[in-house]
Amino acid sequence: MVGLREFFEKNLDVRVVIFAGKGGLGKTTSSAALSYYMAKQGKKVLCFSTDPQASLSDIFERNIYGKGVIELAPNLHVIEIDADKKIADYQEEIRKKIKDMYKIDEIPKEIDEYISSAAAEPAMYESATYDAMADLVAKGEYDLYVFDMPPFGHGVRMVAMAEILGKWVEKIMEARKMAKEYEEIAANLRGGTISEDLILKELQDINNRIGLFTKILTDRARTAFFMVIIPEKMAILDTERAIKMFKELNMELSGIVVNQVYPPELLKQPGVSEFIVNKIKMQSQYLDEIKRKFGKYLVGLLPMYSREPKGLEMLSRVAEDLMLSPLNI
Protein backbone atom coordinates (compact mmCIF):
# COMPACT_ATOMS: atom_id res chain seq x y z
CA MET A 1 0.00 0.00 0.00
CA VAL A 2 1.55 3.30 -1.06
CA GLY A 3 -0.88 5.90 0.28
CA LEU A 4 -2.41 8.94 -1.37
CA ARG A 5 0.88 10.77 -1.91
CA GLU A 6 1.69 8.70 -4.97
CA PHE A 7 -1.81 9.32 -6.36
CA PHE A 8 -1.40 13.10 -6.13
CA GLU A 9 2.13 12.97 -7.52
CA LYS A 10 0.74 11.21 -10.60
CA ASN A 11 -2.41 13.36 -10.89
CA LEU A 12 -1.16 16.93 -10.77
CA ASP A 13 -4.31 18.44 -12.37
CA VAL A 14 -6.67 17.35 -9.58
CA ARG A 15 -8.47 20.39 -8.14
CA VAL A 16 -11.45 18.74 -6.45
CA VAL A 17 -11.29 15.82 -4.02
CA ILE A 18 -14.41 14.09 -2.71
CA PHE A 19 -14.48 11.65 0.19
CA ALA A 20 -17.64 9.57 0.33
CA GLY A 21 -18.84 6.72 2.51
CA LYS A 22 -21.20 5.87 5.33
CA GLY A 23 -21.35 8.13 8.34
CA GLY A 24 -18.85 7.44 11.12
CA LEU A 25 -16.30 5.55 9.00
CA GLY A 26 -13.71 8.31 8.68
CA LYS A 27 -14.48 10.40 5.60
CA THR A 28 -14.52 13.65 7.58
CA THR A 29 -11.23 12.68 9.22
CA SER A 30 -9.73 11.85 5.81
CA SER A 31 -11.01 15.14 4.33
CA ALA A 32 -9.57 17.16 7.20
CA ALA A 33 -6.25 15.27 7.19
CA LEU A 34 -5.73 15.64 3.42
CA SER A 35 -6.60 19.35 3.63
CA TYR A 36 -4.12 19.81 6.48
CA TYR A 37 -1.37 17.97 4.58
CA MET A 38 -1.87 19.86 1.31
CA ALA A 39 -2.00 23.21 3.13
CA LYS A 40 1.34 22.32 4.73
CA GLN A 41 2.71 21.68 1.23
CA GLY A 42 1.85 25.27 0.29
CA LYS A 43 -1.44 24.73 -1.52
CA LYS A 44 -4.32 27.05 -0.74
CA VAL A 45 -6.98 24.56 0.38
CA LEU A 46 -10.68 24.81 1.13
CA CYS A 47 -12.17 21.93 3.11
CA PHE A 48 -15.97 21.89 2.78
CA SER A 49 -18.33 19.75 4.81
CA THR A 50 -21.58 18.86 3.08
CA ASP A 51 -22.68 16.73 6.01
CA PRO A 52 -25.81 17.97 7.85
CA GLN A 53 -23.97 17.20 11.10
CA ALA A 54 -21.33 19.71 12.24
CA SER A 55 -18.53 17.14 11.81
CA LEU A 56 -15.68 19.43 10.75
CA SER A 57 -16.24 21.55 13.85
CA ASP A 58 -15.75 18.38 15.87
CA ILE A 59 -12.61 17.28 14.02
CA PHE A 60 -10.93 20.71 14.09
CA GLU A 61 -12.24 21.43 17.61
CA ARG A 62 -13.51 24.83 16.49
CA ASN A 63 -17.08 26.00 16.06
CA ILE A 64 -17.15 26.80 12.35
CA TYR A 65 -20.77 25.77 11.63
CA GLY A 66 -22.58 28.39 9.58
CA LYS A 67 -19.80 30.96 10.03
CA GLY A 68 -18.60 31.07 6.40
CA VAL A 69 -15.02 30.40 5.30
CA ILE A 70 -12.52 30.41 8.19
CA GLU A 71 -8.72 30.13 7.92
CA LEU A 72 -7.64 27.70 10.65
CA ALA A 73 -3.94 27.63 9.74
CA PRO A 74 -1.81 29.08 6.93
CA ASN A 75 -3.42 27.99 3.60
CA LEU A 76 -5.99 25.84 5.44
CA HIS A 77 -9.53 27.17 4.99
CA VAL A 78 -12.66 25.40 6.13
CA ILE A 79 -16.38 25.90 5.72
CA GLU A 80 -19.35 24.08 7.16
CA ILE A 81 -22.54 25.49 5.72
CA ASP A 82 -25.79 25.85 7.58
CA ALA A 83 -28.07 24.58 4.80
CA ASP A 84 -31.26 25.69 6.60
CA LYS A 85 -29.95 29.25 6.80
CA LYS A 86 -28.88 29.15 3.16
CA ILE A 87 -32.39 28.07 2.12
CA ALA A 88 -33.91 30.86 4.23
CA ASP A 89 -31.50 33.36 2.60
CA TYR A 90 -32.60 32.07 -0.83
CA GLN A 91 -36.22 32.73 0.03
CA GLU A 92 -35.51 36.29 1.16
CA GLU A 93 -33.41 36.95 -1.92
CA ILE A 94 -36.19 35.75 -4.23
CA ARG A 95 -38.77 37.89 -2.37
CA LYS A 96 -36.53 40.95 -2.66
CA LYS A 97 -35.94 40.44 -6.37
CA ILE A 98 -39.66 40.06 -7.06
CA LYS A 99 -40.38 43.25 -5.08
CA ASP A 100 -37.60 45.17 -6.88
CA MET A 101 -38.61 43.95 -10.31
CA TYR A 102 -42.34 44.65 -9.98
CA LYS A 103 -41.90 47.71 -7.74
CA ILE A 104 -44.18 46.33 -5.01
CA ASP A 105 -43.92 46.51 -1.20
CA GLU A 106 -45.61 43.18 -0.41
CA ILE A 107 -45.36 39.78 -2.10
CA PRO A 108 -48.83 38.47 -3.10
CA LYS A 109 -49.96 35.82 -0.61
CA GLU A 110 -50.18 32.92 -3.10
CA ILE A 111 -46.63 33.62 -4.42
CA ASP A 112 -45.25 33.88 -0.89
CA GLU A 113 -46.87 30.54 -0.01
CA TYR A 114 -45.30 28.99 -3.11
CA ILE A 115 -41.83 30.26 -2.12
CA SER A 116 -42.29 28.90 1.42
CA SER A 117 -43.55 25.48 0.28
CA ALA A 118 -40.73 25.10 -2.28
CA ALA A 119 -38.19 25.53 0.53
CA ALA A 120 -39.78 22.64 2.43
CA GLU A 121 -39.15 20.19 -0.44
CA PRO A 122 -37.02 17.19 0.72
CA ALA A 123 -34.49 17.83 -2.05
CA MET A 124 -33.97 21.46 -1.10
CA TYR A 125 -31.11 20.61 1.30
CA GLU A 126 -29.15 18.79 -1.41
CA SER A 127 -29.94 21.56 -3.87
CA ALA A 128 -28.69 24.28 -1.52
CA THR A 129 -25.54 22.32 -0.68
CA TYR A 130 -24.77 21.50 -4.30
CA ASP A 131 -25.24 25.13 -5.29
CA ALA A 132 -22.90 26.22 -2.48
CA MET A 133 -20.24 23.76 -3.69
CA ALA A 134 -20.65 24.88 -7.30
CA ASP A 135 -20.46 28.53 -6.28
CA LEU A 136 -17.17 28.03 -4.41
CA VAL A 137 -15.53 26.09 -7.24
CA ALA A 138 -16.74 28.58 -9.87
CA LYS A 139 -14.98 31.41 -8.02
CA GLY A 140 -11.68 29.52 -8.36
CA GLU A 141 -10.04 31.08 -5.30
CA TYR A 142 -8.33 27.89 -4.07
CA ASP A 143 -5.75 25.43 -5.40
CA LEU A 144 -7.62 22.47 -3.98
CA TYR A 145 -11.23 21.88 -2.87
CA VAL A 146 -11.81 18.94 -0.51
CA PHE A 147 -15.45 17.94 -0.06
CA ASP A 148 -16.64 15.75 2.78
CA MET A 149 -19.74 14.29 1.23
CA PRO A 150 -22.73 13.26 3.41
CA PRO A 151 -23.63 9.56 3.83
CA PHE A 152 -24.67 7.60 0.72
CA GLY A 153 -28.35 8.45 0.44
CA HIS A 154 -27.75 12.19 0.76
CA GLY A 155 -24.52 12.01 -1.21
CA VAL A 156 -25.96 10.24 -4.22
CA ARG A 157 -29.04 12.44 -4.20
CA MET A 158 -26.84 15.51 -3.97
CA VAL A 159 -24.80 14.59 -7.04
CA ALA A 160 -27.92 13.46 -8.89
CA MET A 161 -29.38 16.82 -7.93
CA ALA A 162 -27.13 18.49 -10.50
CA GLU A 163 -29.11 17.00 -13.35
CA ILE A 164 -32.49 17.64 -11.69
CA LEU A 165 -31.52 21.15 -10.69
CA GLY A 166 -30.16 21.91 -14.15
CA LYS A 167 -33.38 20.77 -15.85
CA TRP A 168 -35.50 22.67 -13.33
CA VAL A 169 -33.52 25.87 -13.88
CA GLU A 170 -33.80 25.47 -17.67
CA LYS A 171 -37.58 25.09 -17.41
CA ILE A 172 -37.92 28.17 -15.23
CA MET A 173 -35.67 30.06 -17.64
CA GLU A 174 -37.92 29.15 -20.56
CA ALA A 175 -40.96 30.39 -18.61
CA ARG A 176 -39.15 33.61 -17.70
CA LYS A 177 -38.10 34.20 -21.33
CA MET A 178 -41.70 33.82 -22.49
CA ALA A 179 -42.89 36.20 -19.77
CA LYS A 180 -40.20 38.69 -20.78
CA GLU A 181 -41.33 38.56 -24.43
CA TYR A 182 -44.91 39.37 -23.37
CA GLU A 183 -43.66 42.20 -21.16
CA GLU A 184 -41.65 43.63 -24.09
CA ILE A 185 -44.69 43.52 -26.38
CA ALA A 186 -46.82 45.23 -23.75
CA ALA A 187 -44.10 47.83 -23.13
CA ASN A 188 -43.79 48.55 -26.87
CA LEU A 189 -47.53 49.06 -27.14
CA ARG A 190 -47.29 51.53 -24.27
CA GLY A 191 -44.32 53.20 -25.95
CA GLY A 192 -41.97 52.37 -23.05
CA THR A 193 -39.18 49.92 -22.24
CA ILE A 194 -38.76 47.21 -19.61
CA SER A 195 -35.94 46.88 -17.16
CA GLU A 196 -33.44 44.01 -17.08
CA ASP A 197 -34.94 40.72 -15.91
CA LEU A 198 -33.00 40.11 -12.70
CA ILE A 199 -34.59 36.73 -12.05
CA LEU A 200 -33.70 35.50 -15.54
CA LYS A 201 -30.14 36.73 -15.08
CA GLU A 202 -29.92 34.93 -11.72
CA LEU A 203 -31.24 31.71 -13.27
CA GLN A 204 -28.68 31.93 -16.06
CA ASP A 205 -25.91 32.39 -13.47
CA ILE A 206 -27.12 29.35 -11.49
CA ASN A 207 -27.32 27.29 -14.67
CA ASN A 208 -23.78 28.25 -15.66
CA ARG A 209 -22.42 27.36 -12.20
CA ILE A 210 -24.17 23.98 -12.17
CA GLY A 211 -22.92 23.19 -15.66
CA LEU A 212 -19.34 24.11 -14.80
CA PHE A 213 -19.31 22.15 -11.55
CA THR A 214 -20.92 19.06 -13.07
CA LYS A 215 -18.32 19.12 -15.84
CA ILE A 216 -15.52 19.27 -13.25
CA LEU A 217 -17.06 16.50 -11.10
CA THR A 218 -17.18 14.07 -14.01
CA ASP A 219 -13.66 14.94 -15.24
CA ARG A 220 -11.25 12.32 -13.83
CA ALA A 221 -8.26 14.54 -14.51
CA ARG A 222 -9.62 17.32 -12.29
CA THR A 223 -11.71 15.44 -9.71
CA ALA A 224 -10.61 12.59 -7.44
CA PHE A 225 -13.30 10.55 -5.78
CA PHE A 226 -12.39 8.34 -2.80
CA MET A 227 -14.51 5.98 -0.74
CA VAL A 228 -13.66 5.51 2.94
CA ILE A 229 -14.66 2.17 4.44
CA ILE A 230 -13.86 -0.06 7.41
CA PRO A 231 -13.18 -3.83 7.30
CA GLU A 232 -16.73 -4.94 8.07
CA LYS A 233 -19.37 -6.73 6.02
CA MET A 234 -21.95 -3.93 5.78
CA ALA A 235 -19.33 -1.38 4.75
CA ILE A 236 -18.16 -3.69 1.93
CA LEU A 237 -21.71 -4.20 0.66
CA ASP A 238 -22.47 -0.48 0.84
CA THR A 239 -19.27 0.31 -1.05
CA GLU A 240 -20.22 -2.06 -3.87
CA ARG A 241 -23.61 -0.36 -4.16
CA ALA A 242 -22.13 3.14 -3.96
CA ILE A 243 -19.53 2.49 -6.67
CA LYS A 244 -22.31 1.32 -8.98
CA MET A 245 -24.56 4.27 -8.15
CA PHE A 246 -21.86 6.89 -8.61
CA LYS A 247 -20.78 5.25 -11.86
CA GLU A 248 -24.29 5.77 -13.17
CA LEU A 249 -23.71 9.47 -12.47
CA ASN A 250 -20.50 9.33 -14.57
CA MET A 251 -18.30 9.60 -11.48
CA GLU A 252 -15.40 7.16 -11.58
CA LEU A 253 -13.84 5.96 -8.34
CA SER A 254 -10.22 7.05 -7.84
CA GLY A 255 -9.49 4.92 -4.80
CA ILE A 256 -10.55 3.33 -1.53
CA VAL A 257 -9.17 4.14 1.92
CA VAL A 258 -9.70 1.46 4.58
CA ASN A 259 -9.96 3.01 8.03
CA GLN A 260 -9.84 1.74 11.63
CA VAL A 261 -7.56 -1.20 10.89
CA TYR A 262 -6.02 -2.94 13.93
CA PRO A 263 -2.30 -3.54 13.16
CA PRO A 264 -1.59 -7.34 13.16
CA GLU A 265 1.66 -6.61 15.03
CA LEU A 266 -0.48 -6.17 18.14
CA LEU A 267 -0.82 -9.97 18.26
CA LYS A 268 2.88 -10.22 19.10
CA GLN A 269 2.53 -8.07 22.18
CA PRO A 270 2.39 -9.89 25.53
CA GLY A 271 -0.94 -9.74 27.33
CA VAL A 272 -2.94 -8.62 24.29
CA SER A 273 -6.64 -8.76 25.12
CA GLU A 274 -9.07 -11.32 23.72
CA PHE A 275 -11.09 -8.46 22.21
CA ILE A 276 -8.10 -7.30 20.14
CA VAL A 277 -7.25 -10.85 19.06
CA ASN A 278 -10.81 -11.47 17.85
CA LYS A 279 -11.01 -8.07 16.19
CA ILE A 280 -7.81 -8.63 14.22
CA LYS A 281 -8.97 -12.09 13.12
CA MET A 282 -12.33 -10.71 11.98
CA GLN A 283 -10.72 -7.77 10.18
CA SER A 284 -8.24 -10.09 8.47
CA GLN A 285 -11.14 -11.97 6.89
CA TYR A 286 -12.79 -8.79 5.61
CA LEU A 287 -9.52 -7.24 4.49
CA ASP A 288 -9.03 -10.29 2.26
CA GLU A 289 -12.51 -9.71 0.86
CA ILE A 290 -11.78 -6.00 0.31
CA LYS A 291 -8.56 -6.86 -1.49
CA ARG A 292 -10.36 -9.41 -3.65
CA LYS A 293 -13.24 -7.10 -4.56
CA PHE A 294 -11.59 -3.68 -4.67
CA GLY A 295 -7.87 -4.50 -5.04
CA LYS A 296 -7.35 -2.21 -8.02
CA TYR A 297 -8.85 0.72 -6.09
CA LEU A 298 -6.96 0.37 -2.77
CA VAL A 299 -4.84 3.42 -2.07
CA GLY A 300 -4.49 3.51 1.69
CA LEU A 301 -5.02 1.94 5.09
CA LEU A 302 -5.44 3.94 8.27
CA PRO A 303 -4.88 2.31 11.67
CA MET A 304 -7.23 2.35 14.62
CA TYR A 305 -5.81 5.13 16.77
CA SER A 306 -5.51 4.97 20.53
CA ARG A 307 -7.41 8.25 20.78
CA GLU A 308 -9.86 10.16 18.63
CA PRO A 309 -8.29 11.89 15.62
CA LYS A 310 -9.25 15.44 16.61
CA GLY A 311 -7.29 18.68 16.64
CA LEU A 312 -4.39 19.73 14.42
CA GLU A 313 -1.82 17.62 16.30
CA MET A 314 -3.67 14.34 15.70
CA LEU A 315 -4.66 15.40 12.18
CA SER A 316 -0.98 15.85 11.41
CA ARG A 317 -0.40 12.19 12.31
CA VAL A 318 -3.44 11.00 10.33
CA ALA A 319 -2.29 13.08 7.36
CA GLU A 320 1.11 11.34 7.30
CA ASP A 321 -0.58 7.93 7.55
CA LEU A 322 -3.07 8.84 4.83
CA MET A 323 -0.35 9.95 2.46
CA LEU A 324 2.11 7.12 3.19
CA SER A 325 -0.15 4.35 4.48
CA PRO A 326 1.84 2.56 7.21
CA LEU A 327 -0.16 -0.70 6.99
CA ASN A 328 -0.42 -3.38 4.35
CA ILE A 329 -2.71 -6.26 3.45
XYZ file of C-alpha atoms in Angstrom:
329
model
C 0.000 0.000 0.000
C 1.546 3.296 -1.061
C -0.876 5.896 0.280
C -2.406 8.941 -1.372
C 0.875 10.773 -1.905
C 1.687 8.698 -4.967
C -1.806 9.316 -6.356
C -1.396 13.098 -6.126
C 2.127 12.969 -7.517
C 0.737 11.210 -10.596
C -2.405 13.359 -10.892
C -1.165 16.931 -10.775
C -4.309 18.442 -12.367
C -6.670 17.354 -9.577
C -8.466 20.393 -8.138
C -11.451 18.739 -6.446
C -11.291 15.818 -4.016
C -14.406 14.089 -2.711
C -14.478 11.654 0.194
C -17.644 9.568 0.334
C -18.835 6.717 2.514
C -21.199 5.870 5.326
C -21.347 8.134 8.341
C -18.846 7.443 11.116
C -16.298 5.549 8.996
C -13.711 8.306 8.676
C -14.485 10.403 5.605
C -14.520 13.653 7.582
C -11.227 12.679 9.224
C -9.733 11.852 5.811
C -11.010 15.138 4.329
C -9.566 17.164 7.200
C -6.252 15.269 7.189
C -5.734 15.638 3.423
C -6.598 19.352 3.629
C -4.123 19.805 6.481
C -1.372 17.969 4.578
C -1.874 19.860 1.309
C -1.998 23.212 3.130
C 1.337 22.324 4.733
C 2.707 21.685 1.226
C 1.854 25.267 0.293
C -1.437 24.728 -1.524
C -4.323 27.051 -0.739
C -6.975 24.562 0.382
C -10.678 24.809 1.130
C -12.173 21.934 3.105
C -15.969 21.889 2.784
C -18.327 19.752 4.807
C -21.577 18.858 3.078
C -22.678 16.732 6.013
C -25.815 17.971 7.849
C -23.972 17.203 11.102
C -21.328 19.707 12.236
C -18.529 17.145 11.814
C -15.681 19.429 10.748
C -16.243 21.551 13.846
C -15.746 18.378 15.871
C -12.605 17.282 14.025
C -10.935 20.710 14.091
C -12.236 21.429 17.611
C -13.507 24.827 16.493
C -17.076 25.997 16.065
C -17.151 26.796 12.349
C -20.768 25.768 11.634
C -22.582 28.386 9.580
C -19.802 30.961 10.032
C -18.600 31.071 6.401
C -15.022 30.402 5.296
C -12.524 30.406 8.187
C -8.725 30.131 7.923
C -7.636 27.698 10.647
C -3.944 27.629 9.741
C -1.810 29.084 6.928
C -3.421 27.989 3.603
C -5.989 25.838 5.439
C -9.525 27.173 4.989
C -12.663 25.398 6.127
C -16.377 25.904 5.723
C -19.351 24.079 7.164
C -22.537 25.491 5.717
C -25.790 25.854 7.578
C -28.072 24.577 4.800
C -31.257 25.693 6.602
C -29.950 29.246 6.800
C -28.877 29.152 3.157
C -32.388 28.065 2.116
C -33.913 30.859 4.234
C -31.501 33.356 2.598
C -32.598 32.068 -0.831
C -36.216 32.731 0.029
C -35.512 36.286 1.157
C -33.408 36.945 -1.919
C -36.191 35.748 -4.228
C -38.771 37.888 -2.374
C -36.526 40.952 -2.655
C -35.937 40.438 -6.374
C -39.655 40.060 -7.061
C -40.375 43.251 -5.076
C -37.596 45.174 -6.884
C -38.613 43.947 -10.314
C -42.336 44.652 -9.979
C -41.895 47.708 -7.741
C -44.179 46.329 -5.009
C -43.924 46.506 -1.204
C -45.609 43.185 -0.412
C -45.360 39.783 -2.100
C -48.835 38.471 -3.100
C -49.964 35.821 -0.613
C -50.176 32.916 -3.100
C -46.632 33.620 -4.420
C -45.249 33.880 -0.891
C -46.868 30.540 -0.011
C -45.302 28.991 -3.111
C -41.834 30.260 -2.117
C -42.290 28.896 1.424
C -43.555 25.479 0.279
C -40.730 25.101 -2.282
C -38.185 25.528 0.527
C -39.784 22.645 2.428
C -39.146 20.190 -0.440
C -37.024 17.191 0.717
C -34.490 17.825 -2.051
C -33.966 21.462 -1.097
C -31.108 20.608 1.302
C -29.151 18.793 -1.406
C -29.941 21.561 -3.868
C -28.686 24.279 -1.516
C -25.536 22.323 -0.684
C -24.768 21.505 -4.305
C -25.243 25.130 -5.290
C -22.898 26.220 -2.480
C -20.242 23.758 -3.693
C -20.653 24.881 -7.305
C -20.457 28.531 -6.280
C -17.173 28.025 -4.407
C -15.526 26.086 -7.237
C -16.741 28.579 -9.873
C -14.977 31.414 -8.022
C -11.681 29.515 -8.364
C -10.043 31.081 -5.305
C -8.326 27.894 -4.074
C -5.753 25.431 -5.403
C -7.623 22.466 -3.983
C -11.233 21.878 -2.871
C -11.806 18.939 -0.513
C -15.447 17.942 -0.064
C -16.636 15.753 2.780
C -19.742 14.286 1.233
C -22.731 13.265 3.406
C -23.625 9.559 3.830
C -24.668 7.599 0.724
C -28.347 8.445 0.442
C -27.753 12.191 0.763
C -24.522 12.007 -1.213
C -25.958 10.239 -4.217
C -29.043 12.440 -4.195
C -26.835 15.511 -3.966
C -24.796 14.595 -7.042
C -27.918 13.459 -8.885
C -29.379 16.819 -7.935
C -27.135 18.493 -10.500
C -29.115 17.000 -13.350
C -32.494 17.638 -11.692
C -31.522 21.154 -10.689
C -30.155 21.915 -14.149
C -33.381 20.767 -15.847
C -35.497 22.669 -13.332
C -33.525 25.873 -13.882
C -33.796 25.470 -17.671
C -37.585 25.087 -17.413
C -37.918 28.169 -15.230
C -35.666 30.064 -17.637
C -37.920 29.154 -20.556
C -40.957 30.392 -18.608
C -39.145 33.612 -17.696
C -38.098 34.202 -21.332
C -41.697 33.825 -22.489
C -42.887 36.199 -19.772
C -40.200 38.692 -20.784
C -41.326 38.556 -24.428
C -44.911 39.370 -23.373
C -43.655 42.197 -21.158
C -41.654 43.631 -24.088
C -44.687 43.520 -26.384
C -46.817 45.229 -23.746
C -44.103 47.830 -23.132
C -43.787 48.554 -26.873
C -47.534 49.057 -27.136
C -47.290 51.529 -24.265
C -44.322 53.202 -25.946
C -41.971 52.366 -23.053
C -39.182 49.915 -22.238
C -38.765 47.208 -19.610
C -35.937 46.880 -17.158
C -33.439 44.012 -17.083
C -34.935 40.717 -15.913
C -32.995 40.115 -12.696
C -34.590 36.729 -12.048
C -33.705 35.496 -15.535
C -30.139 36.733 -15.075
C -29.925 34.929 -11.719
C -31.238 31.709 -13.272
C -28.680 31.932 -16.056
C -25.909 32.393 -13.467
C -27.123 29.348 -11.494
C -27.325 27.289 -14.667
C -23.781 28.252 -15.658
C -22.423 27.363 -12.200
C -24.173 23.979 -12.166
C -22.916 23.185 -15.665
C -19.338 24.112 -14.796
C -19.312 22.151 -11.546
C -20.921 19.060 -13.067
C -18.321 19.121 -15.837
C -15.523 19.268 -13.247
C -17.056 16.496 -11.098
C -17.176 14.075 -14.008
C -13.661 14.940 -15.240
C -11.253 12.325 -13.829
C -8.258 14.537 -14.511
C -9.618 17.318 -12.289
C -11.706 15.437 -9.710
C -10.607 12.588 -7.438
C -13.303 10.554 -5.783
C -12.389 8.338 -2.804
C -14.508 5.982 -0.741
C -13.665 5.512 2.941
C -14.662 2.172 4.442
C -13.864 -0.065 7.410
C -13.183 -3.827 7.303
C -16.730 -4.940 8.074
C -19.375 -6.734 6.024
C -21.948 -3.929 5.778
C -19.329 -1.380 4.752
C -18.158 -3.688 1.929
C -21.710 -4.200 0.661
C -22.475 -0.481 0.840
C -19.274 0.307 -1.050
C -20.217 -2.055 -3.871
C -23.607 -0.357 -4.155
C -22.126 3.136 -3.957
C -19.534 2.490 -6.670
C -22.309 1.318 -8.977
C -24.564 4.268 -8.152
C -21.864 6.888 -8.612
C -20.781 5.245 -11.862
C -24.293 5.771 -13.168
C -23.709 9.473 -12.474
C -20.497 9.325 -14.570
C -18.304 9.603 -11.478
C -15.395 7.157 -11.584
C -13.844 5.962 -8.341
C -10.224 7.052 -7.841
C -9.495 4.922 -4.799
C -10.548 3.326 -1.527
C -9.171 4.135 1.920
C -9.703 1.463 4.579
C -9.958 3.006 8.026
C -9.839 1.742 11.631
C -7.557 -1.204 10.888
C -6.023 -2.943 13.930
C -2.304 -3.538 13.157
C -1.593 -7.340 13.157
C 1.656 -6.609 15.030
C -0.485 -6.170 18.138
C -0.821 -9.974 18.258
C 2.879 -10.224 19.099
C 2.531 -8.069 22.177
C 2.388 -9.893 25.528
C -0.943 -9.741 27.329
C -2.940 -8.624 24.287
C -6.643 -8.762 25.119
C -9.067 -11.318 23.721
C -11.086 -8.464 22.213
C -8.105 -7.296 20.143
C -7.254 -10.852 19.060
C -10.810 -11.471 17.846
C -11.015 -8.070 16.191
C -7.814 -8.628 14.218
C -8.974 -12.093 13.116
C -12.328 -10.707 11.983
C -10.715 -7.775 10.180
C -8.235 -10.094 8.466
C -11.135 -11.974 6.893
C -12.785 -8.790 5.610
C -9.515 -7.236 4.490
C -9.034 -10.289 2.264
C -12.507 -9.712 0.862
C -11.780 -6.000 0.306
C -8.562 -6.861 -1.487
C -10.363 -9.414 -3.649
C -13.243 -7.104 -4.562
C -11.587 -3.682 -4.673
C -7.870 -4.496 -5.038
C -7.352 -2.208 -8.018
C -8.846 0.715 -6.091
C -6.965 0.365 -2.773
C -4.835 3.423 -2.072
C -4.490 3.512 1.690
C -5.023 1.944 5.093
C -5.440 3.941 8.267
C -4.880 2.310 11.670
C -7.235 2.345 14.620
C -5.812 5.134 16.774
C -5.506 4.969 20.533
C -7.412 8.253 20.785
C -9.862 10.155 18.630
C -8.288 11.886 15.617
C -9.253 15.438 16.615
C -7.290 18.683 16.642
C -4.393 19.726 14.418
C -1.818 17.621 16.298
C -3.670 14.344 15.704
C -4.656 15.400 12.181
C -0.979 15.847 11.407
C -0.402 12.189 12.313
C -3.442 11.003 10.333
C -2.291 13.084 7.360
C 1.114 11.342 7.301
C -0.578 7.931 7.550
C -3.074 8.836 4.832
C -0.352 9.946 2.457
C 2.114 7.125 3.189
C -0.149 4.348 4.477
C 1.845 2.556 7.212
C -0.162 -0.696 6.991
C -0.423 -3.380 4.352
C -2.709 -6.257 3.448
